[in-house]
PDB file of C-alpha atoms in Angstrom:
ATOM      1  CA  MET A 172       0.085  -0.145  -0.081  1.00  0.00           C
ATOM      2  CA  GLU A 173       2.763   2.345   0.901  1.00  0.00           C
ATOM      3  CA  ASP A 174       4.622   1.648  -2.441  1.00  0.00           C
ATOM      4  CA  LYS A 175       1.479   2.323  -4.174  1.00  0.00           C
ATOM      5  CA  VAL A 176       0.960   5.926  -2.607  1.00  0.00           C
ATOM      6  CA  TRP A 177       4.655   6.788  -3.357  1.00  0.00           C
ATOM      7  CA  ARG A 178       3.971   5.675  -6.869  1.00  0.00           C
ATOM      8  CA  TRP A 179       0.989   7.814  -7.347  1.00  0.00           C
ATOM      9  CA  LEU A 180       2.783  10.809  -5.539  1.00  0.00           C
ATOM     10  CA  LEU A 181       5.672  10.667  -8.010  1.00  0.00           C
ATOM     11  CA  VAL A 182       3.052  10.485 -11.098  1.00  0.00           C
ATOM     12  CA  THR A 183       1.327  13.518  -9.746  1.00  0.00           C
ATOM     13  CA  ALA A 184       4.677  15.328  -9.355  1.00  0.00           C
ATOM     14  CA  ILE A 185       5.184  15.167 -13.143  1.00  0.00           C
ATOM     15  CA  ALA A 186       2.480  17.690 -13.667  1.00  0.00           C
ATOM     16  CA  PRO A 187       3.779  20.723 -11.398  1.00  0.00           C
ATOM     17  CA  ILE A 188       7.332  20.025 -12.373  1.00  0.00           C
ATOM     18  CA  ALA A 189       6.338  20.265 -16.223  1.00  0.00           C
ATOM     19  CA  TRP A 190       4.279  23.175 -15.579  1.00  0.00           C
ATOM     20  CA  GLY A 191       7.364  24.853 -13.460  1.00  0.00           C
ATOM     21  CA  THR A 192       9.510  24.549 -16.752  1.00  0.00           C
ATOM     22  CA  ASN A 193       6.898  26.064 -18.728  1.00  0.00           C
ATOM     23  CA  TYR A 194       7.889  29.389 -17.259  1.00  0.00           C
ATOM     24  CA  PHE A 195      11.261  29.275 -18.909  1.00  0.00           C
ATOM     25  CA  VAL A 196      10.083  27.846 -22.265  1.00  0.00           C
ATOM     26  CA  THR A 197       7.427  30.500 -22.522  1.00  0.00           C
ATOM     27  CA  HIS A 198       9.796  33.080 -21.697  1.00  0.00           C
ATOM     28  CA  GLU A 199      12.443  31.919 -24.019  1.00  0.00           C
ATOM     29  CA  TYR A 200      10.715  30.434 -27.221  1.00  0.00           C
ATOM     30  CA  LEU A 201       7.175  31.599 -27.497  1.00  0.00           C
ATOM     31  CA  PRO A 202       6.039  34.696 -29.038  1.00  0.00           C
ATOM     32  CA  THR A 203       5.354  37.687 -26.643  1.00  0.00           C
ATOM     33  CA  GLY A 204       1.953  39.508 -26.644  1.00  0.00           C
ATOM     34  CA  TYR A 205      -0.143  36.463 -27.492  1.00  0.00           C
ATOM     35  CA  PRO A 206      -1.200  35.075 -24.077  1.00  0.00           C
ATOM     36  CA  LEU A 207      -4.586  33.907 -25.129  1.00  0.00           C
ATOM     37  CA  TYR A 208      -3.531  32.613 -28.408  1.00  0.00           C
ATOM     38  CA  GLY A 209      -0.877  30.745 -26.392  1.00  0.00           C
ATOM     39  CA  GLY A 210      -3.541  29.287 -24.284  1.00  0.00           C
ATOM     40  CA  VAL A 211      -5.460  28.143 -27.342  1.00  0.00           C
ATOM     41  CA  ILE A 212      -2.324  26.680 -29.168  1.00  0.00           C
ATOM     42  CA  ARG A 213      -1.544  24.941 -25.719  1.00  0.00           C
ATOM     43  CA  ALA A 214      -4.818  23.610 -25.004  1.00  0.00           C
ATOM     44  CA  LEU A 215      -6.309  22.540 -28.334  1.00  0.00           C
ATOM     45  CA  PRO A 216      -3.560  20.390 -29.723  1.00  0.00           C
ATOM     46  CA  ALA A 217      -2.945  18.561 -26.474  1.00  0.00           C
ATOM     47  CA  GLY A 218      -6.665  17.818 -26.098  1.00  0.00           C
ATOM     48  CA  LEU A 219      -7.147  16.726 -29.656  1.00  0.00           C
ATOM     49  CA  LEU A 220      -4.139  14.397 -29.298  1.00  0.00           C
ATOM     50  CA  LEU A 221      -5.460  12.780 -26.252  1.00  0.00           C
ATOM     51  CA  LEU A 222      -8.769  12.622 -27.916  1.00  0.00           C
ATOM     52  CA  ALA A 223      -7.318  10.730 -30.810  1.00  0.00           C
ATOM     53  CA  LEU A 224      -5.865   8.174 -28.304  1.00  0.00           C
ATOM     54  CA  ALA A 225      -8.840   7.865 -26.416  1.00  0.00           C
ATOM     55  CA  ARG A 226     -11.152   7.526 -29.418  1.00  0.00           C
ATOM     56  CA  SER A 227     -14.162   8.666 -27.490  1.00  0.00           C
ATOM     57  CA  LEU A 228     -16.615  11.455 -27.501  1.00  0.00           C
ATOM     58  CA  PRO A 229     -18.472  12.858 -24.615  1.00  0.00           C
ATOM     59  CA  ARG A 230     -21.964  11.364 -23.935  1.00  0.00           C
ATOM     60  CA  GLY A 231     -24.856  12.345 -21.768  1.00  0.00           C
ATOM     61  CA  ASP A 232     -24.191  14.723 -19.033  1.00  0.00           C
ATOM     62  CA  TRP A 233     -20.625  14.740 -19.762  1.00  0.00           C
ATOM     63  CA  TRP A 234     -21.131  17.340 -22.410  1.00  0.00           C
ATOM     64  CA  TRP A 235     -21.856  19.965 -19.946  1.00  0.00           C
ATOM     65  CA  LYS A 236     -19.481  18.435 -17.384  1.00  0.00           C
ATOM     66  CA  SER A 237     -16.533  18.738 -19.707  1.00  0.00           C
ATOM     67  CA  LEU A 238     -17.373  22.402 -20.527  1.00  0.00           C
ATOM     68  CA  VAL A 239     -17.638  23.253 -16.779  1.00  0.00           C
ATOM     69  CA  LEU A 240     -14.257  21.305 -16.201  1.00  0.00           C
ATOM     70  CA  GLY A 241     -12.804  23.040 -19.366  1.00  0.00           C
ATOM     71  CA  VAL A 242     -13.743  26.455 -18.144  1.00  0.00           C
ATOM     72  CA  CYS A 243     -12.594  26.081 -14.730  1.00  0.00           C
ATOM     73  CA  ASN A 244      -9.341  24.063 -15.473  1.00  0.00           C
ATOM     74  CA  VAL A 245      -8.082  25.404 -18.593  1.00  0.00           C
ATOM     75  CA  GLY A 246     -10.127  28.351 -20.341  1.00  0.00           C
ATOM     76  CA  ALA A 247     -10.786  30.720 -17.559  1.00  0.00           C
ATOM     77  CA  PHE A 248      -7.855  29.591 -15.551  1.00  0.00           C
ATOM     78  CA  PHE A 249      -5.209  30.526 -18.482  1.00  0.00           C
ATOM     79  CA  ALA A 250      -7.053  33.977 -18.836  1.00  0.00           C
ATOM     80  CA  LEU A 251      -7.156  34.586 -15.350  1.00  0.00           C
ATOM     81  CA  ILE A 252      -3.476  33.734 -14.709  1.00  0.00           C
ATOM     82  CA  TYR A 253      -2.503  35.871 -17.651  1.00  0.00           C
ATOM     83  CA  VAL A 254      -4.426  39.005 -16.067  1.00  0.00           C
ATOM     84  CA  ALA A 255      -2.817  38.332 -12.656  1.00  0.00           C
ATOM     85  CA  SER A 256       0.664  37.967 -14.292  1.00  0.00           C
ATOM     86  CA  GLN A 257       0.019  41.380 -15.890  1.00  0.00           C
ATOM     87  CA  LEU A 258      -1.020  43.344 -12.741  1.00  0.00           C
ATOM     88  CA  LEU A 259       1.243  41.578  -9.937  1.00  0.00           C
ATOM     89  CA  PRO A 260       4.571  40.826  -9.420  1.00  0.00           C
ATOM     90  CA  VAL A 261       5.511  37.005  -9.960  1.00  0.00           C
ATOM     91  CA  SER A 262       6.061  36.630  -6.155  1.00  0.00           C
ATOM     92  CA  VAL A 263       2.664  37.832  -5.279  1.00  0.00           C
ATOM     93  CA  ALA A 264       0.610  35.986  -7.872  1.00  0.00           C
ATOM     94  CA  SER A 265       2.788  32.804  -6.989  1.00  0.00           C
ATOM     95  CA  THR A 266       2.132  33.261  -3.272  1.00  0.00           C
ATOM     96  CA  ILE A 267      -1.658  33.589  -3.554  1.00  0.00           C
ATOM     97  CA  MET A 268      -1.676  30.537  -5.945  1.00  0.00           C
ATOM     98  CA  SER A 269       0.170  28.574  -3.274  1.00  0.00           C
ATOM     99  CA  ALA A 270      -2.921  28.315  -1.203  1.00  0.00           C
ATOM    100  CA  THR A 271      -4.043  25.846  -3.725  1.00  0.00           C
ATOM    101  CA  PRO A 272      -3.842  22.713  -0.988  1.00  0.00           C
ATOM    102  CA  LEU A 273      -5.979  24.621   1.330  1.00  0.00           C
ATOM    103  CA  THR A 274      -8.628  25.433  -1.042  1.00  0.00           C
ATOM    104  CA  MET A 275      -8.709  22.085  -2.596  1.00  0.00           C
ATOM    105  CA  GLY A 276      -9.057  20.740   0.805  1.00  0.00           C
ATOM    106  CA  LEU A 277     -12.022  22.913   1.464  1.00  0.00           C
ATOM    107  CA  PHE A 278     -13.702  21.940  -1.838  1.00  0.00           C
ATOM    108  CA  ALA A 279     -13.060  18.225  -1.231  1.00  0.00           C
ATOM    109  CA  TRP A 280     -14.502  18.581   2.407  1.00  0.00           C
ATOM    110  CA  VAL A 281     -17.671  20.027   1.007  1.00  0.00           C
ATOM    111  CA  LEU A 282     -18.127  18.182  -2.467  1.00  0.00           C
ATOM    112  CA  LEU A 283     -16.571  14.801  -1.392  1.00  0.00           C
ATOM    113  CA  GLY A 284     -17.067  14.857   2.209  1.00  0.00           C
ATOM    114  CA  ALA A 285     -13.331  14.114   2.716  1.00  0.00           C
ATOM    115  CA  ARG A 286     -12.207  16.169   5.660  1.00  0.00           C
ATOM    116  CA  PRO A 287      -8.673  17.445   5.567  1.00  0.00           C
ATOM    117  CA  SER A 288      -6.200  15.755   8.032  1.00  0.00           C
ATOM    118  CA  GLY A 289      -4.247  17.818  10.643  1.00  0.00           C
ATOM    119  CA  ARG A 290      -0.959  16.556   8.680  1.00  0.00           C
ATOM    120  CA  VAL A 291      -2.143  18.091   5.732  1.00  0.00           C
ATOM    121  CA  LEU A 292      -3.144  21.506   7.052  1.00  0.00           C
ATOM    122  CA  ILE A 293       0.140  21.622   8.763  1.00  0.00           C
ATOM    123  CA  GLY A 294       1.619  20.849   5.455  1.00  0.00           C
ATOM    124  CA  ALA A 295      -0.183  23.403   3.414  1.00  0.00           C
ATOM    125  CA  VAL A 296       0.770  26.102   6.079  1.00  0.00           C
ATOM    126  CA  ALA A 297       4.297  25.060   5.644  1.00  0.00           C
ATOM    127  CA  GLY A 298       4.354  25.050   1.880  1.00  0.00           C
ATOM    128  CA  ILE A 299       2.750  28.451   1.675  1.00  0.00           C
ATOM    129  CA  ALA A 300       5.379  29.823   3.995  1.00  0.00           C
ATOM    130  CA  GLY A 301       8.116  28.226   1.871  1.00  0.00           C
ATOM    131  CA  VAL A 302       6.647  29.545  -1.219  1.00  0.00           C
ATOM    132  CA  CYS A 303       6.731  33.029   0.307  1.00  0.00           C
ATOM    133  CA  LEU A 304      10.414  32.713   1.440  1.00  0.00           C
ATOM    134  CA  MET A 305      11.481  31.612  -2.117  1.00  0.00           C
ATOM    135  CA  LEU A 306       9.957  34.420  -3.870  1.00  0.00           C
ATOM    136  CA  GLY A 307      10.948  36.993  -1.535  1.00  0.00           C
ATOM    137  CA  GLY A 308       7.414  37.715   0.333  1.00  0.00           C
ATOM    138  CA  GLY A 309       6.108  39.506  -2.736  1.00  0.00           C
ATOM    139  CA  THR A 310       6.387  43.213  -1.580  1.00  0.00           C
ATOM    140  CA  GLY A 311       5.095  46.340  -3.697  1.00  0.00           C
ATOM    141  CA  GLY A 312       3.149  46.468  -6.831  1.00  0.00           C
ATOM    142  CA  ILE A 313       0.074  45.063  -5.309  1.00  0.00           C
ATOM    143  CA  ARG A 314      -3.288  45.924  -7.325  1.00  0.00           C
ATOM    144  CA  ALA A 315      -6.650  44.968  -6.409  1.00  0.00           C
ATOM    145  CA  ALA A 316      -7.526  43.789  -9.769  1.00  0.00           C
ATOM    146  CA  GLY A 317      -4.706  41.526 -10.070  1.00  0.00           C
ATOM    147  CA  VAL A 318      -5.352  39.907  -6.439  1.00  0.00           C
ATOM    148  CA  LEU A 319      -8.940  39.423  -7.524  1.00  0.00           C
ATOM    149  CA  ALA A 320      -7.879  37.690 -10.870  1.00  0.00           C
ATOM    150  CA  SER A 321      -5.503  35.368  -8.780  1.00  0.00           C
ATOM    151  CA  VAL A 322      -8.208  34.501  -6.232  1.00  0.00           C
ATOM    152  CA  ALA A 323     -10.563  33.705  -9.021  1.00  0.00           C
ATOM    153  CA  ALA A 324      -7.997  31.521 -10.604  1.00  0.00           C
ATOM    154  CA  LEU A 325      -7.275  29.878  -7.512  1.00  0.00           C
ATOM    155  CA  THR A 326     -10.955  29.436  -6.562  1.00  0.00           C
ATOM    156  CA  LEU A 327     -12.005  28.088 -10.175  1.00  0.00           C
ATOM    157  CA  SER A 328      -9.096  25.679 -10.562  1.00  0.00           C
ATOM    158  CA  SER A 329      -9.348  24.201  -7.077  1.00  0.00           C
ATOM    159  CA  CYS A 330     -13.195  23.553  -7.618  1.00  0.00           C
ATOM    160  CA  GLY A 331     -12.700  22.350 -10.894  1.00  0.00           C
ATOM    161  CA  TYR A 332     -10.120  19.897  -9.956  1.00  0.00           C
ATOM    162  CA  VAL A 333     -12.182  18.511  -7.073  1.00  0.00           C
ATOM    163  CA  LEU A 334     -15.301  18.159  -9.593  1.00  0.00           C
ATOM    164  CA  ALA A 335     -12.743  16.259 -11.964  1.00  0.00           C
ATOM    165  CA  LYS A 336     -12.111  13.998  -9.104  1.00  0.00           C
ATOM    166  CA  LYS A 337     -15.806  13.403  -8.314  1.00  0.00           C
ATOM    167  CA  TRP A 338     -17.106  13.174 -11.808  1.00  0.00           C
ATOM    168  CA  GLY A 339     -14.307  11.307 -13.326  1.00  0.00           C
ATOM    169  CA  ARG A 340     -14.572   8.148 -11.072  1.00  0.00           C
ATOM    170  CA  GLY A 341     -14.761   5.121 -13.290  1.00  0.00           C
ATOM    171  CA  GLY A 342     -14.540   7.101 -16.685  1.00  0.00           C
ATOM    172  CA  ASP A 343     -11.952   6.825 -19.178  1.00  0.00           C
ATOM    173  CA  LEU A 344      -8.957   9.130 -18.100  1.00  0.00           C
ATOM    174  CA  LEU A 345      -7.517   9.892 -21.362  1.00  0.00           C
ATOM    175  CA  ALA A 346     -10.961  10.832 -22.710  1.00  0.00           C
ATOM    176  CA  THR A 347     -12.128  13.007 -19.875  1.00  0.00           C
ATOM    177  CA  THR A 348      -8.712  14.854 -19.891  1.00  0.00           C
ATOM    178  CA  ALA A 349      -9.037  15.392 -23.373  1.00  0.00           C
ATOM    179  CA  TRP A 350     -12.562  16.816 -23.159  1.00  0.00           C
ATOM    180  CA  GLN A 351     -11.601  19.317 -20.755  1.00  0.00           C
ATOM    181  CA  LEU A 352      -8.693  20.604 -22.715  1.00  0.00           C
ATOM    182  CA  VAL A 353     -10.726  20.773 -26.011  1.00  0.00           C
ATOM    183  CA  ALA A 354     -13.490  22.676 -24.239  1.00  0.00           C
ATOM    184  CA  GLY A 355     -11.096  24.961 -22.475  1.00  0.00           C
ATOM    185  CA  GLY A 356      -9.322  25.706 -25.912  1.00  0.00           C
ATOM    186  CA  LEU A 357     -12.364  26.412 -27.604  1.00  0.00           C
ATOM    187  CA  VAL A 358     -13.682  28.772 -25.009  1.00  0.00           C
ATOM    188  CA  LEU A 359     -10.486  30.717 -25.379  1.00  0.00           C
ATOM    189  CA  VAL A 360     -10.819  31.212 -29.084  1.00  0.00           C
ATOM    190  CA  PRO A 361     -13.329  34.275 -29.236  1.00  0.00           C
ATOM    191  CA  PHE A 362     -11.581  35.926 -26.469  1.00  0.00           C
ATOM    192  CA  ALA A 363      -8.197  35.698 -28.308  1.00  0.00           C
ATOM    193  CA  VAL A 364      -9.726  36.827 -31.724  1.00  0.00           C
ATOM    194  CA  LEU A 365     -11.237  39.766 -29.973  1.00  0.00           C
ATOM    195  CA  VAL A 366      -8.411  40.864 -27.728  1.00  0.00           C
ATOM    196  CA  GLU A 367      -5.268  39.779 -29.738  1.00  0.00           C
ATOM    197  CA  GLY A 368      -6.694  39.984 -33.345  1.00  0.00           C
ATOM    198  CA  ALA A 369      -4.823  37.681 -35.763  1.00  0.00           C
ATOM    199  CA  PRO A 370      -2.837  34.824 -34.343  1.00  0.00           C
ATOM    200  CA  PRO A 371       1.069  35.106 -34.108  1.00  0.00           C
ATOM    201  CA  VAL A 372       3.414  33.948 -36.953  1.00  0.00           C
ATOM    202  CA  LEU A 373       5.369  31.234 -35.549  1.00  0.00           C
ATOM    203  CA  ASP A 374       9.052  30.450 -36.471  1.00  0.00           C
ATOM    204  CA  LEU A 375      10.925  27.285 -36.038  1.00  0.00           C
ATOM    205  CA  ARG A 376      11.983  28.296 -32.489  1.00  0.00           C
ATOM    206  CA  ALA A 377       8.506  28.944 -31.259  1.00  0.00           C
ATOM    207  CA  VAL A 378       7.021  25.704 -33.030  1.00  0.00           C
ATOM    208  CA  GLY A 379       9.681  24.006 -31.017  1.00  0.00           C
ATOM    209  CA  GLY A 380       8.554  25.737 -27.944  1.00  0.00           C
ATOM    210  CA  PHE A 381       4.946  24.896 -28.313  1.00  0.00           C
ATOM    211  CA  ALA A 382       5.691  21.339 -29.174  1.00  0.00           C
ATOM    212  CA  TYR A 383       7.134  21.068 -25.754  1.00  0.00           C
ATOM    213  CA  VAL A 384       4.552  22.866 -24.078  1.00  0.00           C
ATOM    214  CA  VAL A 385       1.566  20.891 -25.866  1.00  0.00           C
ATOM    215  CA  LEU A 386       3.259  17.473 -25.482  1.00  0.00           C
ATOM    216  CA  VAL A 387       4.989  17.714 -21.993  1.00  0.00           C
ATOM    217  CA  ALA A 388       3.369  20.682 -20.077  1.00  0.00           C
ATOM    218  CA  THR A 389      -0.006  20.225 -21.062  1.00  0.00           C
ATOM    219  CA  ALA A 390      -1.119  16.620 -22.447  1.00  0.00           C
ATOM    220  CA  GLY A 391       1.442  14.726 -20.320  1.00  0.00           C
ATOM    221  CA  ALA A 392       1.042  17.130 -17.478  1.00  0.00           C
ATOM    222  CA  TYR A 393      -2.606  17.069 -17.291  1.00  0.00           C
ATOM    223  CA  VAL A 394      -2.835  13.379 -17.451  1.00  0.00           C
ATOM    224  CA  ALA A 395      -0.461  12.836 -14.515  1.00  0.00           C
ATOM    225  CA  TRP A 396      -2.425  15.570 -12.525  1.00  0.00           C
ATOM    226  CA  PHE A 397      -5.899  13.805 -12.973  1.00  0.00           C
ATOM    227  CA  THR A 398      -4.240  10.444 -12.588  1.00  0.00           C
ATOM    228  CA  GLY A 399      -3.106  11.721  -8.895  1.00  0.00           C
ATOM    229  CA  LEU A 400      -6.580  13.108  -8.277  1.00  0.00           C
ATOM    230  CA  ARG A 401      -8.010   9.742  -8.863  1.00  0.00           C
ATOM    231  CA  HIS A 402      -5.738   7.938  -6.356  1.00  0.00           C
ATOM    232  CA  LEU A 403      -4.917  10.493  -3.843  1.00  0.00           C
ATOM    233  CA  ASP A 404      -6.852  12.836  -1.633  1.00  0.00           C
ATOM    234  CA  ALA A 405      -7.427  16.171  -3.336  1.00  0.00           C
ATOM    235  CA  ALA A 406      -5.632  18.252  -0.555  1.00  0.00           C
ATOM    236  CA  THR A 407      -2.461  15.901  -0.871  1.00  0.00           C
ATOM    237  CA  VAL A 408      -2.570  16.547  -4.766  1.00  0.00           C
ATOM    238  CA  GLY A 409      -2.741  20.443  -4.129  1.00  0.00           C
ATOM    239  CA  LEU A 410       0.438  20.036  -1.863  1.00  0.00           C
ATOM    240  CA  VAL A 411       2.331  18.056  -4.645  1.00  0.00           C
ATOM    241  CA  GLY A 412       1.386  21.124  -6.828  1.00  0.00           C
ATOM    242  CA  LEU A 413       3.627  23.413  -4.662  1.00  0.00           C
ATOM    243  CA  LEU A 414       6.453  21.608  -6.700  1.00  0.00           C
ATOM    244  CA  ASN A 415       5.607  24.183  -9.500  1.00  0.00           C
ATOM    245  CA  PRO A 416       7.405  27.112  -7.947  1.00  0.00           C
ATOM    246  CA  VAL A 417      10.177  25.034  -6.612  1.00  0.00           C
ATOM    247  CA  THR A 418      10.936  23.886 -10.212  1.00  0.00           C
ATOM    248  CA  GLY A 419      10.669  27.511 -11.622  1.00  0.00           C
ATOM    249  CA  VAL A 420      12.961  28.760  -8.858  1.00  0.00           C
ATOM    250  CA  LEU A 421      15.663  25.956  -9.276  1.00  0.00           C
ATOM    251  CA  LEU A 422      15.528  26.166 -13.221  1.00  0.00           C
ATOM    252  CA  GLY A 423      15.841  29.962 -13.171  1.00  0.00           C
ATOM    253  CA  THR A 424      18.878  29.847 -10.836  1.00  0.00           C
ATOM    254  CA  THR A 425      20.494  27.018 -12.658  1.00  0.00           C
ATOM    255  CA  LEU A 426      20.152  28.499 -16.116  1.00  0.00           C
ATOM    256  CA  ALA A 427      20.988  32.086 -14.951  1.00  0.00           C
ATOM    257  CA  GLY A 428      23.979  30.885 -13.025  1.00  0.00           C
ATOM    258  CA  ASP A 429      22.635  32.342  -9.744  1.00  0.00           C
ATOM    259  CA  HIS A 430      23.117  30.781  -6.403  1.00  0.00           C
ATOM    260  CA  LEU A 431      20.168  30.112  -4.034  1.00  0.00           C
ATOM    261  CA  THR A 432      19.972  32.375  -0.996  1.00  0.00           C
ATOM    262  CA  LEU A 433      19.699  31.055   2.493  1.00  0.00           C
ATOM    263  CA  GLY A 434      16.078  32.216   2.705  1.00  0.00           C
ATOM    264  CA  GLN A 435      15.272  30.363  -0.578  1.00  0.00           C
ATOM    265  CA  VAL A 436      16.950  27.080   0.440  1.00  0.00           C
ATOM    266  CA  ALA A 437      14.797  27.364   3.693  1.00  0.00           C
ATOM    267  CA  GLY A 438      11.759  27.974   1.668  1.00  0.00           C
ATOM    268  CA  LEU A 439      12.600  24.969  -0.757  1.00  0.00           C
ATOM    269  CA  ALA A 440      12.951  22.846   2.625  1.00  0.00           C
ATOM    270  CA  LEU A 441       9.723  24.185   3.879  1.00  0.00           C
ATOM    271  CA  VAL A 442       7.733  23.201   0.580  1.00  0.00           C
ATOM    272  CA  LEU A 443       9.368  19.664   0.560  1.00  0.00           C
ATOM    273  CA  THR A 444       8.407  19.151   4.175  1.00  0.00           C
ATOM    274  CA  GLY A 445       4.980  20.351   3.552  1.00  0.00           C
ATOM    275  CA  VAL A 446       4.666  17.890   0.492  1.00  0.00           C
ATOM    276  CA  ALA A 447       5.865  14.969   2.712  1.00  0.00           C
ATOM    277  CA  LEU A 448       3.554  15.787   5.577  1.00  0.00           C
ATOM    278  CA  GLY A 449       0.512  15.679   3.181  1.00  0.00           C
ATOM    279  CA  ARG A 450       1.380  12.258   2.235  1.00  0.00           C
ATOM    280  CA  PRO A 451      -1.766  10.283   3.181  1.00  0.00           C
ATOM    281  CA  ALA A 452      -1.726   7.703   6.065  1.00  0.00           C
ATOM    282  CA  ARG A 453      -2.097   4.097   4.914  1.00  0.00           C
ATOM    283  CA  ARG A 454      -5.257   2.976   6.345  1.00  0.00           C
ATOM    284  CA  ARG A 455      -6.893   6.431   7.052  1.00  0.00           C
ATOM    285  CA  SER A 456      -6.619   7.321   3.487  1.00  0.00           C
ATOM    286  CA  ALA A 457      -8.352   4.023   2.241  1.00  0.00           C
ATOM    287  CA  ARG A 458     -11.203   4.777   4.629  1.00  0.00           C
ATOM    288  CA  LYS A 459     -12.003   8.202   3.576  1.00  0.00           C
ATOM    289  CA  GLU A 460     -11.920   7.214  -0.260  1.00  0.00           C
ATOM    290  CA  ALA A 461     -14.388   4.578   0.583  1.00  0.00           C
ATOM    291  CA  VAL A 462     -16.522   7.196   2.275  1.00  0.00           C
ATOM    292  CA  ALA A 463     -16.158   9.611  -0.750  1.00  0.00           C
ATOM    293  CA  VAL A 464     -17.285   6.884  -3.306  1.00  0.00           C
ATOM    294  CA  SER A 465     -20.235   6.049  -1.286  1.00  0.00           C
TER     295      SER A 465
END
């Protein structure tokens, strides 16, 4: 049982690590000034690829469920994160998003009846503190609209992830992930046309960057993330998501040749401690899953 828990934790970790590398790829390889088209190009090809592998279209209530999940987890999330990144320092936006374990735990409590354990809550607090230390606390440049956008992105995605866990039981993982990505990408199309006009012209460098983003940071990452949600508590998955800023900081310092400060090292240690604390207990987790399924 313990081996299976670690296996699903490692699978889940693929997602935030891939998302953490996405910052660098986006900055270095993708065209600037087209965040909405970037979301479309990221989500639609990934969704269509998974759809081709799954060979299954939505049926019955999965048509509207796919739309709801696509908006929460992909379309609206990408757009709100863009707004937040334009109005807030990265440190502030990332610190707000680091509350994901707490919000996912609350939504899981309400929607699944899975009350977060004390270990998970302590882990979430440690993780948030660690992110604050890594990113320098996020002083200055705080605008209310940016905070609202971050909080909305946090709330929508946390709710969407827990709904995906609730609705996805027993369904085909590739298919349900594909439906969300396609729906989210399609929702973004009219906003991209209205706000950004014509799509960007992609050179070979940008095509290579988008190939990585589509295959690794979207298709592969979302499959890994939703796999984790099927096998682990929602709050635990949220804690694993804190590896996103960890990856971003480590990758940035490595490629820039900088050295981690003592505060950043302490922050990394706190985040990893929080993730470890969130690991579900052997028997307790099984009982909670049984209650949630019933």
